[in-house]
PDB file of N, CA and C in Angstrom:
ATOM      1  N   MET O 419      13.117  38.285  29.191  1.00 60.00           N
ATOM      2  CA  MET O 419      11.955  37.816  28.473  1.00 60.00           C
ATOM      3  C   MET O 419      10.848  37.539  29.473  1.00 60.00           C
ATOM      4  N   SER O 420       9.660  37.663  28.993  1.00 75.00           N
ATOM      5  CA  SER O 420       8.535  37.421  29.885  1.00 75.00           C
ATOM      6  C   SER O 420       8.322  35.916  30.059  1.00 75.00           C
ATOM      7  N   ILE O 421       7.555  35.567  31.049  1.00 79.00           N
ATOM      8  CA  ILE O 421       7.291  34.161  31.349  1.00 79.00           C
ATOM      9  C   ILE O 421       6.510  33.513  30.205  1.00 79.00           C
ATOM     10  N   LYS O 422       5.620  34.259  29.589  1.00 75.00           N
ATOM     11  CA  LYS O 422       4.824  33.708  28.484  1.00 75.00           C
ATOM     12  C   LYS O 422       5.712  33.323  27.301  1.00 75.00           C
ATOM     13  N   VAL O 423       6.685  34.159  26.999  1.00 75.00           N
ATOM     14  CA  VAL O 423       7.577  33.880  25.875  1.00 75.00           C
ATOM     15  C   VAL O 423       8.429  32.652  26.182  1.00 75.00           C
ATOM     16  N   VAL O 424       8.933  32.565  27.409  1.00 77.00           N
ATOM     17  CA  VAL O 424       9.757  31.423  27.803  1.00 77.00           C
ATOM     18  C   VAL O 424       8.929  30.137  27.748  1.00 77.00           C
ATOM     19  N   THR O 425       7.705  30.192  28.252  1.00 85.00           N
ATOM     20  CA  THR O 425       6.824  29.027  28.227  1.00 85.00           C
ATOM     21  C   THR O 425       6.516  28.619  26.790  1.00 85.00           C
ATOM     22  N   MET O 426       6.277  29.595  25.951  1.00 81.00           N
ATOM     23  CA  MET O 426       5.991  29.322  24.543  1.00 81.00           C
ATOM     24  C   MET O 426       7.204  28.681  23.866  1.00 81.00           C
ATOM     25  N   MET O 427       8.398  29.167  24.159  1.00 82.00           N
ATOM     26  CA  MET O 427       9.620  28.605  23.580  1.00 82.00           C
ATOM     27  C   MET O 427       9.830  27.166  24.060  1.00 82.00           C
ATOM     28  N   GLU O 428       9.554  26.896  25.320  1.00 86.00           N
ATOM     29  CA  GLU O 428       9.696  25.536  25.850  1.00 86.00           C
ATOM     30  C   GLU O 428       8.711  24.585  25.167  1.00 86.00           C
ATOM     31  N   LYS O 429       7.493  25.042  24.967  1.00 81.00           N
ATOM     32  CA  LYS O 429       6.501  24.213  24.285  1.00 81.00           C
ATOM     33  C   LYS O 429       6.922  23.945  22.841  1.00 81.00           C
ATOM     34  N   LEU O 430       7.458  24.957  22.189  1.00 79.00           N
ATOM     35  CA  LEU O 430       7.917  24.801  20.813  1.00 79.00           C
ATOM     36  C   LEU O 430       9.069  23.804  20.736  1.00 79.00           C
ATOM     37  N   ARG O 431      10.020  23.896  21.659  1.00 82.00           N
ATOM     38  CA  ARG O 431      11.149  22.954  21.681  1.00 82.00           C
ATOM     39  C   ARG O 431      10.664  21.524  21.909  1.00 82.00           C
ATOM     40  N   SER O 432       9.745  21.348  22.849  1.00 81.00           N
ATOM     41  CA  SER O 432       9.251  19.994  23.125  1.00 81.00           C
ATOM     42  C   SER O 432       8.461  19.453  21.930  1.00 81.00           C
ATOM     43  N   PHE O 433       7.742  20.330  21.236  1.00 74.00           N
ATOM     44  CA  PHE O 433       6.994  19.907  20.049  1.00 74.00           C
ATOM     45  C   PHE O 433       7.946  19.447  18.947  1.00 74.00           C
ATOM     46  N   ILE O 434       9.031  20.163  18.769  1.00 73.00           N
ATOM     47  CA  ILE O 434      10.003  19.816  17.731  1.00 73.00           C
ATOM     48  C   ILE O 434      10.712  18.505  18.070  1.00 73.00           C
ATOM     49  N   LYS O 435      10.976  18.266  19.348  1.00 76.00           N
ATOM     50  CA  LYS O 435      11.690  17.056  19.764  1.00 76.00           C
ATOM     51  C   LYS O 435      10.814  15.811  19.711  1.00 76.00           C
ATOM     52  N   ARG O 436       9.502  15.979  19.811  1.00 74.00           N
ATOM     53  CA  ARG O 436       8.611  14.816  19.809  1.00 74.00           C
ATOM     54  C   ARG O 436       8.656  14.121  18.463  1.00 74.00           C
ATOM     55  N   GLU O 437       8.666  12.814  18.496  1.00 69.00           N
ATOM     56  CA  GLU O 437       8.715  12.035  17.259  1.00 69.00           C
ATOM     57  C   GLU O 437       7.500  11.134  17.115  1.00 69.00           C
ATOM     58  N   ASP O 438       6.507  11.287  17.959  1.00 68.00           N
ATOM     59  CA  ASP O 438       5.321  10.438  17.887  1.00 68.00           C
ATOM     60  C   ASP O 438       4.620  10.587  16.544  1.00 68.00           C
ATOM     61  N   GLY O 439       4.401  11.808  16.138  1.00 68.00           N
ATOM     62  CA  GLY O 439       3.720  12.060  14.871  1.00 68.00           C
ATOM     63  C   GLY O 439       4.525  11.570  13.683  1.00 68.00           C
ATOM     64  N   ALA O 440       5.834  11.737  13.753  1.00 72.00           N
ATOM     65  CA  ALA O 440       6.694  11.287  12.656  1.00 72.00           C
ATOM     66  C   ALA O 440       6.629   9.771  12.510  1.00 72.00           C
ATOM     67  N   SER O 441       6.609   9.071  13.620  1.00 78.00           N
ATOM     68  CA  SER O 441       6.522   7.607  13.565  1.00 78.00           C
ATOM     69  C   SER O 441       5.202   7.170  12.944  1.00 78.00           C
ATOM     70  N   ALA O 442       4.132   7.831  13.321  1.00 80.00           N
ATOM     71  CA  ALA O 442       2.822   7.485  12.766  1.00 80.00           C
ATOM     72  C   ALA O 442       2.797   7.721  11.257  1.00 80.00           C
ATOM     73  N   ILE O 443       3.390   8.803  10.822  1.00 84.00           N
ATOM     74  CA  ILE O 443       3.431   9.101   9.387  1.00 84.00           C
ATOM     75  C   ILE O 443       4.275   8.060   8.654  1.00 84.00           C
ATOM     76  N   GLU O 444       5.396   7.667   9.260  1.00 87.00           N
ATOM     77  CA  GLU O 444       6.239   6.650   8.634  1.00 87.00           C
ATOM     78  C   GLU O 444       5.491   5.331   8.492  1.00 87.00           C
ATOM     79  N   TYR O 445       4.777   4.936   9.543  1.00 89.00           N
ATOM     80  CA  TYR O 445       4.001   3.696   9.469  1.00 89.00           C
ATOM     81  C   TYR O 445       2.910   3.797   8.405  1.00 89.00           C
ATOM     82  N   ALA O 446       2.288   4.950   8.289  1.00 90.00           N
ATOM     83  CA  ALA O 446       1.248   5.132   7.275  1.00 90.00           C
ATOM     84  C   ALA O 446       1.842   5.033   5.870  1.00 90.00           C
ATOM     85  N   LEU O 447       3.014   5.610   5.672  1.00 93.00           N
ATOM     86  CA  LEU O 447       3.667   5.525   4.361  1.00 93.00           C
ATOM     87  C   LEU O 447       4.057   4.086   4.024  1.00 93.00           C
ATOM     88  N   ILE O 448       4.563   3.366   5.012  1.00 94.00           N
ATOM     89  CA  ILE O 448       4.929   1.966   4.790  1.00 94.00           C
ATOM     90  C   ILE O 448       3.686   1.144   4.456  1.00 94.00           C
ATOM     91  N   ALA O 449       2.604   1.360   5.202  1.00 95.00           N
ATOM     92  CA  ALA O 449       1.357   0.630   4.944  1.00 95.00           C
ATOM     93  C   ALA O 449       0.829   0.949   3.547  1.00 95.00           C
ATOM     94  N   GLY O 450       0.919   2.209   3.138  1.00 94.00           N
ATOM     95  CA  GLY O 450       0.485   2.595   1.794  1.00 94.00           C
ATOM     96  C   GLY O 450       1.321   1.930   0.713  1.00 94.00           C
ATOM     97  N   LEU O 451       2.625   1.866   0.931  1.00 95.00           N
ATOM     98  CA  LEU O 451       3.511   1.219  -0.036  1.00 95.00           C
ATOM     99  C   LEU O 451       3.203  -0.270  -0.145  1.00 95.00           C
ATOM    100  N   ILE O 452       2.975  -0.914   0.988  1.00 96.00           N
ATOM    101  CA  ILE O 452       2.623  -2.339   0.979  1.00 96.00           C
ATOM    102  C   ILE O 452       1.316  -2.554   0.223  1.00 96.00           C
ATOM    103  N   ALA O 453       0.348  -1.669   0.432  1.00 95.00           N
ATOM    104  CA  ALA O 453      -0.938  -1.790  -0.263  1.00 95.00           C
ATOM    105  C   ALA O 453      -0.756  -1.659  -1.772  1.00 95.00           C
ATOM    106  N   VAL O 454       0.079  -0.730  -2.200  1.00 95.00           N
ATOM    107  CA  VAL O 454       0.328  -0.545  -3.636  1.00 95.00           C
ATOM    108  C   VAL O 454       0.973  -1.799  -4.227  1.00 95.00           C
ATOM    109  N   VAL O 455       1.923  -2.382  -3.509  1.00 94.00           N
ATOM    110  CA  VAL O 455       2.586  -3.598  -3.992  1.00 94.00           C
ATOM    111  C   VAL O 455       1.591  -4.754  -4.085  1.00 94.00           C
ATOM    112  N   ILE O 456       0.739  -4.893  -3.070  1.00 94.00           N
ATOM    113  CA  ILE O 456      -0.253  -5.973  -3.085  1.00 94.00           C
ATOM    114  C   ILE O 456      -1.230  -5.796  -4.239  1.00 94.00           C
ATOM    115  N   ILE O 457      -1.695  -4.576  -4.454  1.00 94.00           N
ATOM    116  CA  ILE O 457      -2.640  -4.317  -5.546  1.00 94.00           C
ATOM    117  C   ILE O 457      -1.986  -4.597  -6.898  1.00 94.00           C
ATOM    118  N   GLY O 458      -0.749  -4.143  -7.065  1.00 92.00           N
ATOM    119  CA  GLY O 458      -0.038  -4.401  -8.319  1.00 92.00           C
ATOM    120  C   GLY O 458       0.174  -5.882  -8.562  1.00 92.00           C
ATOM    121  N   GLY O 459       0.542  -6.606  -7.512  1.00 92.00           N
ATOM    122  CA  GLY O 459       0.732  -8.052  -7.640  1.00 92.00           C
ATOM    123  C   GLY O 459      -0.562  -8.768  -7.959  1.00 92.00           C
ATOM    124  N   ALA O 460      -1.636  -8.361  -7.319  1.00 92.00           N
ATOM    125  CA  ALA O 460      -2.936  -8.991  -7.566  1.00 92.00           C
ATOM    126  C   ALA O 460      -3.386  -8.753  -9.005  1.00 92.00           C
ATOM    127  N   GLN O 461      -3.140  -7.561  -9.514  1.00 90.00           N
ATOM    128  CA  GLN O 461      -3.515  -7.281 -10.900  1.00 90.00           C
ATOM    129  C   GLN O 461      -2.693  -8.122 -11.870  1.00 90.00           C
ATOM    130  N   ALA O 462      -1.407  -8.263 -11.597  1.00 88.00           N
ATOM    131  CA  ALA O 462      -0.549  -9.060 -12.480  1.00 88.00           C
ATOM    132  C   ALA O 462      -0.976 -10.523 -12.458  1.00 88.00           C
ATOM    133  N   ILE O 463      -1.254 -11.041 -11.273  1.00 93.00           N
ATOM    134  CA  ILE O 463      -1.701 -12.434 -11.156  1.00 93.00           C
ATOM    135  C   ILE O 463      -3.056 -12.605 -11.831  1.00 93.00           C
ATOM    136  N   GLY O 464      -3.930 -11.627 -11.670  1.00 90.00           N
ATOM    137  CA  GLY O 464      -5.251 -11.694 -12.293  1.00 90.00           C
ATOM    138  C   GLY O 464      -5.162 -11.753 -13.805  1.00 90.00           C
ATOM    139  N   LEU O 465      -4.273 -10.968 -14.385  1.00 88.00           N
ATOM    140  CA  LEU O 465      -4.102 -10.993 -15.843  1.00 88.00           C
ATOM    141  C   LEU O 465      -3.565 -12.342 -16.310  1.00 88.00           C
ATOM    142  N   GLU O 466      -2.618 -12.893 -15.569  1.00 92.00           N
ATOM    143  CA  GLU O 466      -2.072 -14.204 -15.928  1.00 92.00           C
ATOM    144  C   GLU O 466      -3.146 -15.279 -15.837  1.00 92.00           C
ATOM    145  N   LEU O 467      -3.936 -15.253 -14.774  1.00 93.00           N
ATOM    146  CA  LEU O 467      -5.012 -16.234 -14.622  1.00 93.00           C
ATOM    147  C   LEU O 467      -6.051 -16.093 -15.724  1.00 93.00           C
ATOM    148  N   SER O 468      -6.341 -14.868 -16.100  1.00 92.00           N
ATOM    149  CA  SER O 468      -7.294 -14.638 -17.179  1.00 92.00           C
ATOM    150  C   SER O 468      -6.800 -15.266 -18.477  1.00 92.00           C
ATOM    151  N   ASP O 469      -5.522 -15.097 -18.767  1.00 92.00           N
ATOM    152  CA  ASP O 469      -4.952 -15.696 -19.978  1.00 92.00           C
ATOM    153  C   ASP O 469      -4.995 -17.221 -19.914  1.00 92.00           C
ATOM    154  N   ILE O 470      -4.708 -17.775 -18.750  1.00 94.00           N
ATOM    155  CA  ILE O 470      -4.728 -19.237 -18.596  1.00 94.00           C
ATOM    156  C   ILE O 470      -6.136 -19.773 -18.826  1.00 94.00           C
ATOM    157  N   PHE O 471      -7.133 -19.143 -18.206  1.00 94.00           N
ATOM    158  CA  PHE O 471      -8.507 -19.611 -18.373  1.00 94.00           C
ATOM    159  C   PHE O 471      -9.005 -19.411 -19.805  1.00 94.00           C
ATOM    160  N   LYS O 472      -8.546 -18.354 -20.451  1.00 94.00           N
ATOM    161  CA  LYS O 472      -8.925 -18.136 -21.853  1.00 94.00           C
ATOM    162  C   LYS O 472      -8.365 -19.259 -22.725  1.00 94.00           C
ATOM    163  N   THR O 473      -7.131 -19.653 -22.466  1.00 94.00           N
ATOM    164  CA  THR O 473      -6.520 -20.752 -23.213  1.00 94.00           C
ATOM    165  C   THR O 473      -7.269 -22.055 -22.968  1.00 94.00           C
ATOM    166  N   ILE O 474      -7.623 -22.323 -21.724  1.00 93.00           N
ATOM    167  CA  ILE O 474      -8.379 -23.535 -21.394  1.00 93.00           C
ATOM    168  C   ILE O 474      -9.725 -23.530 -22.104  1.00 93.00           C
ATOM    169  N   LYS O 475     -10.403 -22.390 -22.094  1.00 91.00           N
ATOM    170  CA  LYS O 475     -11.716 -22.278 -22.751  1.00 91.00           C
ATOM    171  C   LYS O 475     -11.603 -22.549 -24.243  1.00 91.00           C
ATOM    172  N   GLU O 476     -10.595 -21.943 -24.881  1.00 90.00           N
ATOM    173  CA  GLU O 476     -10.413 -22.143 -26.317  1.00 90.00           C
ATOM    174  C   GLU O 476     -10.072 -23.595 -26.632  1.00 90.00           C
ATOM    175  N   THR O 477      -9.259 -24.206 -25.783  1.00 90.00           N
ATOM    176  CA  THR O 477      -8.887 -25.606 -25.997  1.00 90.00           C
ATOM    177  C   THR O 477     -10.098 -26.515 -25.867  1.00 90.00           C
ATOM    178  N   LEU O 478     -10.922 -26.262 -24.858  1.00 88.00           N
ATOM    179  CA  LEU O 478     -12.106 -27.091 -24.658  1.00 88.00           C
ATOM    180  C   LEU O 478     -13.150 -26.868 -25.744  1.00 88.00           C
ATOM    181  N   SER O 479     -13.289 -25.648 -26.221  1.00 86.00           N
ATOM    182  CA  SER O 479     -14.287 -25.390 -27.264  1.00 86.00           C
ATOM    183  C   SER O 479     -13.840 -25.954 -28.609  1.00 86.00           C
ATOM    184  N   ASP O 480     -12.525 -26.052 -28.818  1.00 81.00           N
ATOM    185  CA  ASP O 480     -12.009 -26.632 -30.060  1.00 81.00           C
ATOM    186  C   ASP O 480     -12.031 -28.154 -30.030  1.00 81.00           C
ATOM    187  N   ALA O 481     -12.083 -28.721 -28.860  1.00 73.00           N
ATOM    188  CA  ALA O 481     -12.067 -30.185 -28.749  1.00 73.00           C
ATOM    189  C   ALA O 481     -13.392 -30.743 -29.250  1.00 73.00           C
ATOM    190  N   ARG O 482     -13.289 -31.818 -29.983  1.00 71.00           N
ATOM    191  CA  ARG O 482     -14.503 -32.452 -30.503  1.00 71.00           C
ATOM    192  C   ARG O 482     -14.685 -33.783 -29.792  1.00 71.00           C
ATOM    193  N   PRO O 483     -15.908 -34.074 -29.455  1.00 70.00           N
ATOM    194  CA  PRO O 483     -16.118 -35.373 -28.798  1.00 70.00           C
ATOM    195  C   PRO O 483     -15.837 -36.520 -29.762  1.00 70.00           C
ATOM    196  N   SER O 484     -15.260 -37.596 -29.247  1.00 63.00           N
ATOM    197  CA  SER O 484     -14.981 -38.740 -30.111  1.00 63.00           C
ATOM    198  C   SER O 484     -16.253 -39.556 -30.338  1.00 63.00           C
ATOM    199  N   PRO O 485     -16.399 -40.058 -31.557  1.00 59.00           N
ATOM    200  CA  PRO O 485     -17.629 -40.814 -31.890  1.00 59.00           C
ATOM    201  C   PRO O 485     -17.685 -42.166 -31.245  1.00 59.00           C
TER     202      PRO O 485
END
């Protein structure tokens, strides 16, 4: 084989063995998953808070001042 082919094969082997890119992708996927969980949790908490404040508003508007 020619030197160019051998050099190309060595570069290909080293590229396949490298895990730097794979680690970065894994971290990005984990960060994305965490973001989805945080957004979902915030929406659920927001809906609960909205219901609580709606109940408080209705209770206060129904209350009549004592004479």
